[in-house]
Coordinates of C-alpha atoms in Angstrom, one line a residue:
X1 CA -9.7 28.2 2.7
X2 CA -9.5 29.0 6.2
X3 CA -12.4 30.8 7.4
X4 CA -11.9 31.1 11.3
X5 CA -9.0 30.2 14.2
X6 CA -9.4 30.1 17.7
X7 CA -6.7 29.8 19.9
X8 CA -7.3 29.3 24.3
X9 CA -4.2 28.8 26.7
X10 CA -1.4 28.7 24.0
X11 CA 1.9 30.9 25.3
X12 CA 0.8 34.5 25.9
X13 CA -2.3 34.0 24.1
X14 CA -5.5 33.5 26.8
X15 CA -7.9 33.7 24.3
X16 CA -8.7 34.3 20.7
X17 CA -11.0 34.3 17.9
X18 CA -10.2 35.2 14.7
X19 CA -12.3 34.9 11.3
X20 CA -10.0 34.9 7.4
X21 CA -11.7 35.8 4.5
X22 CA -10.3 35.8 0.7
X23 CA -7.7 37.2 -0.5
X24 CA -4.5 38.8 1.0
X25 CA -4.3 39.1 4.6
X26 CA -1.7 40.9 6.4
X27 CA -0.9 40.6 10.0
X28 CA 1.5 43.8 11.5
X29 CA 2.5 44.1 15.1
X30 CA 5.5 45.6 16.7
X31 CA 8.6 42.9 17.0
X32 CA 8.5 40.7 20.0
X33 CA 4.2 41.5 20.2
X34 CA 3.8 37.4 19.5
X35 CA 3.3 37.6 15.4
X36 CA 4.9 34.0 15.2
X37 CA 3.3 32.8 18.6
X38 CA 0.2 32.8 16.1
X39 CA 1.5 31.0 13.5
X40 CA 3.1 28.4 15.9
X41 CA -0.7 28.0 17.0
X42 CA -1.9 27.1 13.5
X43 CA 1.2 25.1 13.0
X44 CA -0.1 23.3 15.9
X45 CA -3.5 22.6 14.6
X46 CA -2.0 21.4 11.2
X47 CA 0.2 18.6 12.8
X48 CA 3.3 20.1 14.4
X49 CA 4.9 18.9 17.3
X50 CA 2.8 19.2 20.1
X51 CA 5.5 20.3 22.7
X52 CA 3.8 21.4 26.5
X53 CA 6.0 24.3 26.7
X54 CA 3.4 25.7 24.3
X55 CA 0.3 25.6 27.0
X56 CA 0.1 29.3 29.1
X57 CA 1.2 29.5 32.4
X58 CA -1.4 28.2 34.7
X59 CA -3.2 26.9 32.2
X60 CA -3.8 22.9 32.0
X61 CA -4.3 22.7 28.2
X62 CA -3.5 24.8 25.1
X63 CA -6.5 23.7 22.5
X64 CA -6.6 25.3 19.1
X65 CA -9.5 25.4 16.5
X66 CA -9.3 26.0 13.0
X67 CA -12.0 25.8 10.7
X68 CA -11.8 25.7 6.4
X69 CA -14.4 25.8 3.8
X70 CA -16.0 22.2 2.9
X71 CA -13.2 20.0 1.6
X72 CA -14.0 18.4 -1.8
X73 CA -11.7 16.5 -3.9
X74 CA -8.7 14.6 -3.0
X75 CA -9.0 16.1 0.1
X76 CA -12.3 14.8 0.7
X77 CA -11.1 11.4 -0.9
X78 CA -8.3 11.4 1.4
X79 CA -11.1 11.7 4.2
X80 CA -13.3 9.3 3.6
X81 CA -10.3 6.7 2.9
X82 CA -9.5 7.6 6.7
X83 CA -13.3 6.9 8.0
X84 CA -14.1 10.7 8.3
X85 CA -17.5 11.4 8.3
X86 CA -17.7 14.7 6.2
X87 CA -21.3 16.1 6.1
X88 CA -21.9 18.0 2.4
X89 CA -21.5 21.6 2.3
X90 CA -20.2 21.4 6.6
X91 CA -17.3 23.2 7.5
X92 CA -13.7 20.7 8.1
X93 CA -12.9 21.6 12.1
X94 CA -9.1 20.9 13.1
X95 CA -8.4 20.4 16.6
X96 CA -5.5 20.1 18.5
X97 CA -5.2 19.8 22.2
X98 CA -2.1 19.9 23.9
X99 CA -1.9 19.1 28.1
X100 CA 0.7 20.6 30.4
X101 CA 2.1 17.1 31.2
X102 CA 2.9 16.3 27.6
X103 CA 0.1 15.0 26.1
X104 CA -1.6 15.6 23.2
X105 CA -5.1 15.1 21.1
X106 CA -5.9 15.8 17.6
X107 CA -9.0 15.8 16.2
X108 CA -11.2 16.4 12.5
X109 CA -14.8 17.0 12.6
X110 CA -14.6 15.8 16.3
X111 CA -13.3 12.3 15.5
X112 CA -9.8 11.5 16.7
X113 CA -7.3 11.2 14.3
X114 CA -3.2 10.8 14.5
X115 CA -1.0 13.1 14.1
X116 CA 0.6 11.6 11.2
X117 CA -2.8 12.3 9.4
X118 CA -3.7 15.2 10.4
X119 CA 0.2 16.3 8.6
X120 CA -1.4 14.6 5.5
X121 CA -4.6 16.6 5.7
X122 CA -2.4 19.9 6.0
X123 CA -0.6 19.1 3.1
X124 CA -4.1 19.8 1.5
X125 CA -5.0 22.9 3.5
X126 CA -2.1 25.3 4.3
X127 CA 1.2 26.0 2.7
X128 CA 3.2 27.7 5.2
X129 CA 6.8 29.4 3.6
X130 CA 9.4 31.6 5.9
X131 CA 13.0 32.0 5.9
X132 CA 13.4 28.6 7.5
X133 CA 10.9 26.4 5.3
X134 CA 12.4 22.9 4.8
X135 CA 9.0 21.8 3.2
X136 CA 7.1 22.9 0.4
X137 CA 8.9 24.5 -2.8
X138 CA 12.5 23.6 -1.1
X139 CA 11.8 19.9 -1.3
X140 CA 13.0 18.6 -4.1
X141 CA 10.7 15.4 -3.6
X142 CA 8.0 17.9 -4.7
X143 CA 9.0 19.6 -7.7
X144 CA 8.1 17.1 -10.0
X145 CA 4.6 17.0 -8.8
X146 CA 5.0 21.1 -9.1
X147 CA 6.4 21.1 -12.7
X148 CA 3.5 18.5 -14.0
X149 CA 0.9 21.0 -12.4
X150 CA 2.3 23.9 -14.4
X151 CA 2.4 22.2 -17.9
X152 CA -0.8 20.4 -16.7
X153 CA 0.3 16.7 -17.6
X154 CA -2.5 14.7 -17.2
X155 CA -1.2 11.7 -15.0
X156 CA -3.6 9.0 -15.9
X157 CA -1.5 7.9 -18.6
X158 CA 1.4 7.0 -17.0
X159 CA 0.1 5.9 -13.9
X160 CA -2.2 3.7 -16.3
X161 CA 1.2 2.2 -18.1
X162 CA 3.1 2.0 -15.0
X163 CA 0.7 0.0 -13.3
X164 CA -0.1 -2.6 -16.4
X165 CA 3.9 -2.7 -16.2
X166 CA 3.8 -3.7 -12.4
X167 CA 1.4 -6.0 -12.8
X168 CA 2.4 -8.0 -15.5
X169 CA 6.1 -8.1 -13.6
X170 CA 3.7 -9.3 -10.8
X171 CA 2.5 -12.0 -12.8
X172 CA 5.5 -13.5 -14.7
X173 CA 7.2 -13.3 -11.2
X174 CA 4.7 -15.6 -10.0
X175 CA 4.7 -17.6 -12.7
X176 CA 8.2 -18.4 -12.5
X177 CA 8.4 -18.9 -9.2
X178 CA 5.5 -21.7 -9.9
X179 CA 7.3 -23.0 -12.0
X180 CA 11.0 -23.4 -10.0
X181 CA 8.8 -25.0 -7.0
X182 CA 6.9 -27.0 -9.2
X183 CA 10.0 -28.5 -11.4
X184 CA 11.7 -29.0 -8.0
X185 CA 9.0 -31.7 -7.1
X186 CA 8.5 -33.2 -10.7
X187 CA 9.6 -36.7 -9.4
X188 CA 7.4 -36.7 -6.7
X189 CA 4.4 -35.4 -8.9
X190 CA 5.1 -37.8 -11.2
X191 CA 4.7 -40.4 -8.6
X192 CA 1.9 -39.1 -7.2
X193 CA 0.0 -38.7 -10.2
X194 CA 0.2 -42.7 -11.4
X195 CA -0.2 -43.7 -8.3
X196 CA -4.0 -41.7 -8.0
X197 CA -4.7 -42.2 -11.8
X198 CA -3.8 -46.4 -10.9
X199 CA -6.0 -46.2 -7.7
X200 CA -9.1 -44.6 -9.9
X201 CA -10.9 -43.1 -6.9
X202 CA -14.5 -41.8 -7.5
X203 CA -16.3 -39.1 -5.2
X204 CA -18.7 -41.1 -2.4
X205 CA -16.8 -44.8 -3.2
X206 CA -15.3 -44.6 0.6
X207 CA -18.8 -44.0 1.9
X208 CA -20.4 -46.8 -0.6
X209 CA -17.8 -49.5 0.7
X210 CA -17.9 -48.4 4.5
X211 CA -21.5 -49.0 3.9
X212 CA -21.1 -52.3 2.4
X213 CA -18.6 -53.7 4.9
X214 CA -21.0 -52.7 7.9
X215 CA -24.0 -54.4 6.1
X216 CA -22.2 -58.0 5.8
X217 CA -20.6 -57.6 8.9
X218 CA -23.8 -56.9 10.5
X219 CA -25.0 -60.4 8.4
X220 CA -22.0 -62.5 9.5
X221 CA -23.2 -62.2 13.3
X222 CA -26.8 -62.4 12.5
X223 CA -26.2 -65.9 10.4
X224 CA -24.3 -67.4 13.3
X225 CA -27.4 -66.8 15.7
X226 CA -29.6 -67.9 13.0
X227 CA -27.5 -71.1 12.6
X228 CA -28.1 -71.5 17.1
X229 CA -31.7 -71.4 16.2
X230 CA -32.0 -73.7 13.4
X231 CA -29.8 -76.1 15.4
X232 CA -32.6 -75.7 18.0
X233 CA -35.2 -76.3 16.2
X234 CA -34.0 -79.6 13.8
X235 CA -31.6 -82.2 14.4
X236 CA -31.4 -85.3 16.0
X237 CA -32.3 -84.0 19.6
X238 CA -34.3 -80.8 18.3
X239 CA -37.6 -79.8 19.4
X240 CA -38.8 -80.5 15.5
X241 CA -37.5 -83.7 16.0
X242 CA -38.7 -84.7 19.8
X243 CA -42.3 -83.5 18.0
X244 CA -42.2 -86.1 15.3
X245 CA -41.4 -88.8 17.8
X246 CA -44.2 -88.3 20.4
X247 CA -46.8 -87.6 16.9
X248 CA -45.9 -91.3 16.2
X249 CA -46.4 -93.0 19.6
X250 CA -49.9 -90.4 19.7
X251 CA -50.8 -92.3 16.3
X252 CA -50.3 -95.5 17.3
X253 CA -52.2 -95.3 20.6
X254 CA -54.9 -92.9 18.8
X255 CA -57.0 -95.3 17.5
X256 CA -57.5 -97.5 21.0
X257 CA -58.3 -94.1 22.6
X258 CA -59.7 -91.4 20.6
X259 CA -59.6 -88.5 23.6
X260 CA -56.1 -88.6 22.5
X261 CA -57.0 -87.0 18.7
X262 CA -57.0 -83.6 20.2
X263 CA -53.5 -83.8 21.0
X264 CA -52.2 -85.7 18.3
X265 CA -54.1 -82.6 16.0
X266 CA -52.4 -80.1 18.4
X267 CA -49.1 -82.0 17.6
X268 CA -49.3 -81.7 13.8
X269 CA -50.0 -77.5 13.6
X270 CA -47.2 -77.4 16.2
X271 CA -45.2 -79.7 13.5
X272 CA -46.9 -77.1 10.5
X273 CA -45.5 -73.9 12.2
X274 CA -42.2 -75.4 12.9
X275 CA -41.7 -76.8 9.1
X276 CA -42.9 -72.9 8.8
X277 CA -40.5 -71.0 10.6
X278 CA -37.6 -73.4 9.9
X279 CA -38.0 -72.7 5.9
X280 CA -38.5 -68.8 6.5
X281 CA -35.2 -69.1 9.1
X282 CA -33.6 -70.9 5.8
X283 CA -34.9 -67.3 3.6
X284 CA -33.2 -65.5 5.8
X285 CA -30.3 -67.3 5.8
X286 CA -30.1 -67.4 2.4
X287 CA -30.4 -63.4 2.0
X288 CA -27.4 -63.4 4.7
X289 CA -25.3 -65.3 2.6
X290 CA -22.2 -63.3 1.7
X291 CA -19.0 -64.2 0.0
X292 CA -16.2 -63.6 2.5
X293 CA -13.7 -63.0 -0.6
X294 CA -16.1 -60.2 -1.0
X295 CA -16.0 -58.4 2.4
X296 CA -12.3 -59.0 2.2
X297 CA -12.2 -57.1 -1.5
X298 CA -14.3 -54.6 0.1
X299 CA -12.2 -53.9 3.4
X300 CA -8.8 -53.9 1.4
X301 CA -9.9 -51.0 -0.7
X302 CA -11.7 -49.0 1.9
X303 CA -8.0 -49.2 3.5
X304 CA -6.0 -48.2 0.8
X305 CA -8.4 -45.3 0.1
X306 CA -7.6 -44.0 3.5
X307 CA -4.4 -44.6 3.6
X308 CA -3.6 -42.4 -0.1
X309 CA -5.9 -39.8 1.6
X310 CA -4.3 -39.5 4.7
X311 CA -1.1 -39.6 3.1
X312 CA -2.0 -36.6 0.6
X313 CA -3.5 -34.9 3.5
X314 CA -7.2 -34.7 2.4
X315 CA -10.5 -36.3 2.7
X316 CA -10.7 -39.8 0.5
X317 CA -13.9 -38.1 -1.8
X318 CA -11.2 -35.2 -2.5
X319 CA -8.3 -37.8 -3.8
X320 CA -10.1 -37.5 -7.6
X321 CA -9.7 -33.9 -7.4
X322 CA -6.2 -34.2 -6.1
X323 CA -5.1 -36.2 -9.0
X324 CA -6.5 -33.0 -11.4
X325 CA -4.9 -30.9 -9.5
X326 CA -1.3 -32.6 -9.1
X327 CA -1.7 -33.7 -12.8
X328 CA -2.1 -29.8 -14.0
X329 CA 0.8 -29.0 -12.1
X330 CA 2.9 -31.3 -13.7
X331 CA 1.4 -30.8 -17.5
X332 CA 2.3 -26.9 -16.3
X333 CA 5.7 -28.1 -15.6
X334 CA 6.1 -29.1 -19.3
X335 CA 4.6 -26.5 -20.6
X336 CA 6.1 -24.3 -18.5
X337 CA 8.8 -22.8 -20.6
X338 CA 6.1 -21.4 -23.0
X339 CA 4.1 -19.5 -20.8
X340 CA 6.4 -17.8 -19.4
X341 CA 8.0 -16.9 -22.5
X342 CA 4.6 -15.1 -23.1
X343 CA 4.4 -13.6 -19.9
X344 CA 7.8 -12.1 -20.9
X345 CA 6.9 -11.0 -24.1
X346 CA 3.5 -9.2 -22.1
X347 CA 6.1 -7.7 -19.7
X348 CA 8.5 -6.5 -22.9
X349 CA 5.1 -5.0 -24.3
X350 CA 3.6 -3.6 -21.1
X351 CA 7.7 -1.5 -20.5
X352 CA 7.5 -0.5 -23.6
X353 CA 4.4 1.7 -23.2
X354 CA 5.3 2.6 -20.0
X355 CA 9.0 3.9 -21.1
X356 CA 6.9 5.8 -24.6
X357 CA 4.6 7.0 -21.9
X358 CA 7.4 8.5 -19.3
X359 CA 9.5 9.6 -22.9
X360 CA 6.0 11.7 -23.6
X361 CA 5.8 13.1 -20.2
X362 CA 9.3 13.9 -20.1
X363 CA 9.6 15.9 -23.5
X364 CA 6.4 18.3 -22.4
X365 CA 8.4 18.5 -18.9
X366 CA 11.3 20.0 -20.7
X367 CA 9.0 22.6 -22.5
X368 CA 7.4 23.3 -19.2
X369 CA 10.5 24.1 -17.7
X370 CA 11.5 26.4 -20.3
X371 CA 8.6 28.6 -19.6
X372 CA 8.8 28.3 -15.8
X373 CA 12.2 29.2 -16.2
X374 CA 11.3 32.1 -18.0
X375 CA 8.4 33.1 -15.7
X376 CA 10.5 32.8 -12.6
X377 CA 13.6 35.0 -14.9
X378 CA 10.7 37.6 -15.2
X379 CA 10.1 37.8 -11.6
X380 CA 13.4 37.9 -10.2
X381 CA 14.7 41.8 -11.2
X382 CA 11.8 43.6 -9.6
X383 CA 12.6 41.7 -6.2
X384 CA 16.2 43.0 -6.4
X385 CA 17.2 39.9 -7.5
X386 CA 18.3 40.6 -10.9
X387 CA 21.7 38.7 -10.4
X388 CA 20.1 35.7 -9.8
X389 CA 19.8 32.8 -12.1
X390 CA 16.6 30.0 -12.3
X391 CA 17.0 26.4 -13.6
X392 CA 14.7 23.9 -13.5
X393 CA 16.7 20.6 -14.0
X394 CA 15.4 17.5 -15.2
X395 CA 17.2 14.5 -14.9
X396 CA 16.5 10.5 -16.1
X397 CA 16.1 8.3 -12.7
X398 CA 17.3 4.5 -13.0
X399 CA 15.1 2.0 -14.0
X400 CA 14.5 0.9 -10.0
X401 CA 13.4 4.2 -8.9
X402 CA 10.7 4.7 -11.9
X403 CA 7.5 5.3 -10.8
X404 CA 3.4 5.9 -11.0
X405 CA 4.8 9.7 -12.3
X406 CA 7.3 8.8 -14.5
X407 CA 11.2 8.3 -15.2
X408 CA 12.6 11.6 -14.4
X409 CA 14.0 13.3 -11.5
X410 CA 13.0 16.8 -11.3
X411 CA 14.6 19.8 -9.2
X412 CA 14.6 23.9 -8.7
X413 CA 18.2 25.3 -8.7
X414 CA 19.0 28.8 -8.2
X415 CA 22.7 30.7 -8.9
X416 CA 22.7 33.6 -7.2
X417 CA 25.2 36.1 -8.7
X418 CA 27.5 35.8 -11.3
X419 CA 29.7 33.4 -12.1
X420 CA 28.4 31.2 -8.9
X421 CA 27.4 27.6 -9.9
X422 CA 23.7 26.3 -9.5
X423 CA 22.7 24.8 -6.1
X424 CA 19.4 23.5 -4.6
X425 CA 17.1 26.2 -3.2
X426 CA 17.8 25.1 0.3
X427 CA 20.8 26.4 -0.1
X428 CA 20.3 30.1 -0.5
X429 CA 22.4 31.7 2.7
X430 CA 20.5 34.9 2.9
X431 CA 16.8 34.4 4.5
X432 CA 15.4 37.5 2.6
X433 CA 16.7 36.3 -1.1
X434 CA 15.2 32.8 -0.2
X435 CA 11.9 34.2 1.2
X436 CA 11.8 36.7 -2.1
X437 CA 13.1 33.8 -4.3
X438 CA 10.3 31.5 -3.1
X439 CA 7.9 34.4 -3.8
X440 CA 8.8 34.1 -7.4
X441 CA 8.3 30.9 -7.5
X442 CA 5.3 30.4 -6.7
X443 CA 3.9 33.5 -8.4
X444 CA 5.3 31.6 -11.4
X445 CA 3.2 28.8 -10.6
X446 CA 0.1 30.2 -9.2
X447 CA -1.7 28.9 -11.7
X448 CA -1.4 25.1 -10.8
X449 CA -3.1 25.4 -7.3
X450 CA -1.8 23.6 -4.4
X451 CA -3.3 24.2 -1.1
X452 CA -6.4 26.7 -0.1
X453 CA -4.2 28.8 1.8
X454 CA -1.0 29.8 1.7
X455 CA 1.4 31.7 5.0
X456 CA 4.6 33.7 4.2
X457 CA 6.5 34.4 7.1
X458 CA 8.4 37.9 7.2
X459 CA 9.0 37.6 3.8
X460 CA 9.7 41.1 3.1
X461 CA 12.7 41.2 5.8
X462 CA 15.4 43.6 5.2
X463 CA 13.7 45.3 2.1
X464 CA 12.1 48.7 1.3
X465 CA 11.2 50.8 -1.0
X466 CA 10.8 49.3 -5.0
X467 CA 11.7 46.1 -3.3
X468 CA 8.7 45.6 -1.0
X469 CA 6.5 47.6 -3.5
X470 CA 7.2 44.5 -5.6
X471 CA 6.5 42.4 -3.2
X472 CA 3.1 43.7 -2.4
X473 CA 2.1 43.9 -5.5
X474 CA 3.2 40.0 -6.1
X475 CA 1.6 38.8 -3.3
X476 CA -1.6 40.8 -4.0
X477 CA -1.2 38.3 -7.7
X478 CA -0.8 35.5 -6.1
X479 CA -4.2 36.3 -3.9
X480 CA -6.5 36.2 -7.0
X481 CA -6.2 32.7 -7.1
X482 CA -5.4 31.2 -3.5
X483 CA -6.2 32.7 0.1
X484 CA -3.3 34.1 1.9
X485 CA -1.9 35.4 4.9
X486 CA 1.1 37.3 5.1
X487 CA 3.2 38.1 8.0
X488 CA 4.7 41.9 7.2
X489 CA 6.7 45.0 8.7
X490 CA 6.4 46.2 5.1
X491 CA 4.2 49.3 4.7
X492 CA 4.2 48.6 1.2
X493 CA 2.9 45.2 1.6
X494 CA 0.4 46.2 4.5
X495 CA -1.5 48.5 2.0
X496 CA -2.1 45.7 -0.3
X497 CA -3.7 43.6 2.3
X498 CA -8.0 43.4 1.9
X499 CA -7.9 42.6 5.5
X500 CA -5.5 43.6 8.4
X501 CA -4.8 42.4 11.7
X502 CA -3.0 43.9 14.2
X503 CA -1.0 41.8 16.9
X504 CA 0.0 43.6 19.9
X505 CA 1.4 42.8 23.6
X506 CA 0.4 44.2 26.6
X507 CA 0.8 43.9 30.3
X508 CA -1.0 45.1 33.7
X509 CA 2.1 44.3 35.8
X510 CA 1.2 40.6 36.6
X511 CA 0.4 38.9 33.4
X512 CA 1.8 39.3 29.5
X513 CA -1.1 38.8 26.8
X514 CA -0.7 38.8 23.1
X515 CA -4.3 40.0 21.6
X516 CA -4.8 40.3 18.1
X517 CA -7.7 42.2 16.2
X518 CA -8.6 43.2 12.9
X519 CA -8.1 47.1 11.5
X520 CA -10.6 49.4 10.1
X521 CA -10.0 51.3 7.7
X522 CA -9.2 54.5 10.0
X523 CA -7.0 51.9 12.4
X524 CA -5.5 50.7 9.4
X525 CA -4.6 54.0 8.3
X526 CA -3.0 54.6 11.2
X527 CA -1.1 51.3 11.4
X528 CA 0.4 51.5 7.7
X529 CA 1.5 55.3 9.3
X530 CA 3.4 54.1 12.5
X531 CA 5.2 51.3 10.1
X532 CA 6.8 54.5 8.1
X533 CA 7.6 56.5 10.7
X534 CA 8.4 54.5 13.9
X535 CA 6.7 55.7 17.2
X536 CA 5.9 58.6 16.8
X537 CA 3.3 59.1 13.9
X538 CA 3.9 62.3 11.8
X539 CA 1.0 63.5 9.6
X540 CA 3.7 63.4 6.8
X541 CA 3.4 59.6 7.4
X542 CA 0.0 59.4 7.4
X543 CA -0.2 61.3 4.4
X544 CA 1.5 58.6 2.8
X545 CA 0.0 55.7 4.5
X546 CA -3.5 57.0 2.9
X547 CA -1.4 57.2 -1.0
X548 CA -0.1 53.7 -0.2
X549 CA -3.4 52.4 0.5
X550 CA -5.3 54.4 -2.3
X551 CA -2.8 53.0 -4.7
X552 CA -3.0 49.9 -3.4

């Protein structure tokens, strides 16, 4: 509901502050006092087009407020989606600021939002109908929606079906498509597959033989040095060797000149730890040993390891893996045809509910409308509209256009006298029949909601009498379940109103305001008077404003 507007710099309006409360609301004024400058303010705060020729003269902005009670639902929903902070039980704050070089600002709960949104969040807040409406009941697109509100379908269903319907279409679409890009490289799986299956490669075998090739490499160099060594120490001109001759010219001369024991003894250890660390050189040596067939083995399968991997595009421990993978693929291929001929009979099932669940929506449509029909009949005599004939037309939609909300295509038509074929609602010539015609409408279909507050624009133009007796007494119906705000030169309607506000236009020679400001009941009185009698105010015509509002 909207609880409060305030308007600053917008046409002939300087400055305004206005507060709504339940119920009907009418708003009188003389013509040409700026009545639809105010609801092109509100429009502006619920989206419209922010054009600058809309900010007051002088002024560098136009910046209207509007507040409504705490959202809750979708709304709310459709908030939070959007990254709206919404405090519980806090007012929603529209803003809108428009700048006298063209640009424009909108805002909700002081966070900037688009202007696209803030169209979606009015969708939710305010319904605004006049003679020129293009949105709301005179969109086709919306009648459906409209119709399952009345007979109160409940949608889960049907969106339920619908999307177990999408998704298993989803899924066999996928599937086949799998399969086509899969069959097209069967050879090449094939292939693939025995050649990984023939190779046998394990996880951590590359890292085993890398380490395995480095060890006996590192042992090949090591026994060549130990071979220098050895050489060194024993053969025919090797220090072993030299060491053996001079012992035995020491042992011969020893025994003529034992000073010379010492050095043969000296001779011999050096002979013990030679023998020593030639026969621990000939360990080593012998733990070096490798097979050279071996390292060769080993390098020629560490190559073709990286070469497969490389050639697969993956890491040499992943090539096992790969051959699962690529092997699936190709049992998938075979046994192809038989999934999908499940997935198809899934997709057969899933339609069928979907089309029993559309066929069960449709058929308590078609009693809906029947009523509706009849409601809107009702409604359409009193509003000196007795000639005119309601349809509500339900039509199947093909297959490609079936949705979340079912297989049917769903529009208003009126005939308006005799004889005349239906049409859409849009095209109603007269602005009064269409404004009265929309009033019956939604009177007919008070009862499924929509938005918190509702506008209707002049809708009592060019009637009197009966006629805008009915009227008021419609729109004071349609106010027990929904806020609204009606723009009237109706007497008949004014009294209905449980609060009035009263736009007016003046002037002190230099500068043009509009100021609006709500009625007491004496003001009121008087008000609802100068509609019946023009200028001039006759006490006959406030005489009958007071009956008007006492029956009211």
């Amino acid at each position: 509901m909207l609880t409060a507007l305030a308007i600053r710099d917008v046409v002939l309006i300087e400055a305004l502050d206005l507060e709504f409360g339940a119920g009907l609301s009418v708003l009188t004024g003389e013509t040409g006092a700026g009545k639809s400058i105010l609801l092109d303010a509100l429009g502006l705060a619920l989206g419209a087009r922010g054009d600058s020729g809309l900010v007051r003269g002088g002024a560098t902005q136009a910046v209207v407020t509007a507040s409504f009670t705490p959202p809750g639902g979708a709304l709310e929903a459709l908030l939070v989606d959007n990254g709206l902070e919404v405090e519980p039980g806090e007012p929603l704050i529209v803003r809108r600021i428009v700048k006298a070089d063209g640009g424009s600002r909108a805002l909700v709960n002081d966070q900037p939002v688009s202007a696209a949104l803030l169209r979606e969040l009015a969708g939710y807040l305010v319904e605004i109908h006049g003679q020129h409406d293009d949105r709301g009941l005179l969109n086709p697109r919306g009648h459906r929606a409209l119709l399952d509100a009345f007979a109160r379908i409940d949608p889960a269903p049907l969106r339920e079906a619908h999307a177990a319907w999408r998704a298993a279409q989803d899924e066999l679409a996928r599937a086949r498509t799998d399969l086509e890009n899969a069959a097209r490289d069967r050879e090449w799986l094939e292939h693939a597959v025995a050649e990984l299956r023939a190779l046998g490669a394990s996880p951590g075998e590359e890292a085993e033989l890398a380490e395995r090739r480095a060890a006996m490499q590192r042992g090949e160099k090591i026994a060549a040095d130990l071979q220098a060594v050895a050489a060194l120490l024993d053969g025919s001109d090797a220090a072993l060797s030299q060491l053996r001759q001079a012992a035995r010219i020491l042992e011969r001369v020893a025994e003529d000149h034992p000073a010379l024991a010492e050095s043969l003894a000296a001779i011999d250890r050096a002979l013990v730890e030679g023998g020593l660390a030639q026969d621990k050189l000939d360990e080593a040596a012998d733990a070096l040993a490798f097979d050279p067939a071996a390292l060769e083995a080993d390098e020629a399968r560490l190559f073709e390891l990286r070469a497969v991997a490389r050639k697969h595009r993956v890491q040499p421990d992943d090539l096992a893996v790969l051959a699962e993978d690529l092997a699936a693929k190709l049992e998938h291929i075979e046994a192809g045809e038989g999934g999908i001929a499940r997935l198809e009979a899934r997709v057969a099932a899933a339609a069928a509910d979907y089309r029993a669940a559309a066929e069960s929506a449709r058929a308590v449509r078609c009693g809906a409308a029947q009523r509706l029909d009849g409601a809107v009949a009702r409604e359409l005599a009193p509003l000196k509209l007795d000639a005119a004939r309601f349809r509500t037309v339900i039509a199947p939609l093909p297959e490609e256009q079936w949705s979340a909300s079912g297989a049917d295509r769903v529009e208003f038509e009126i005939a308006t006298n005799p004889g005349a074929p239906f049409a859409p609602l849009a095209k109603i010539a007269s602005g009064g029949e269409l404004s009265r015609f929309l009033l019956a409408l939604k009177v007919s279909l008070a009862e499924q909601g929509g938005a918190a507050t509702m506008i209707f624009d002049e809708i009592d133009r060019g009637v009197g009498g009966a006629v805008a007796s009915a009227i008021g007494e419609r729109l004071a119906r349609l106010a027990e379940h929904t806020q609204l705000l009606v723009v009237t030169h109706s007497p008949q309607v004014a009294a209905r109103g449980q609060g009035h506000f009263f736009i007016a236009k003046a002037s002190d020679g230099l500068v043009t305001r509009t100021g609006v400001r709500a009625l007491d009941p004496t003001e009121r009185r008087e008000e609802i008077a100068r509609m019946l009698s023009g200028a001039e105010i006759t006490n006959e015509a406030r005489a009958q404003a007071g009956r008007l509002l006492a029956a009211a």
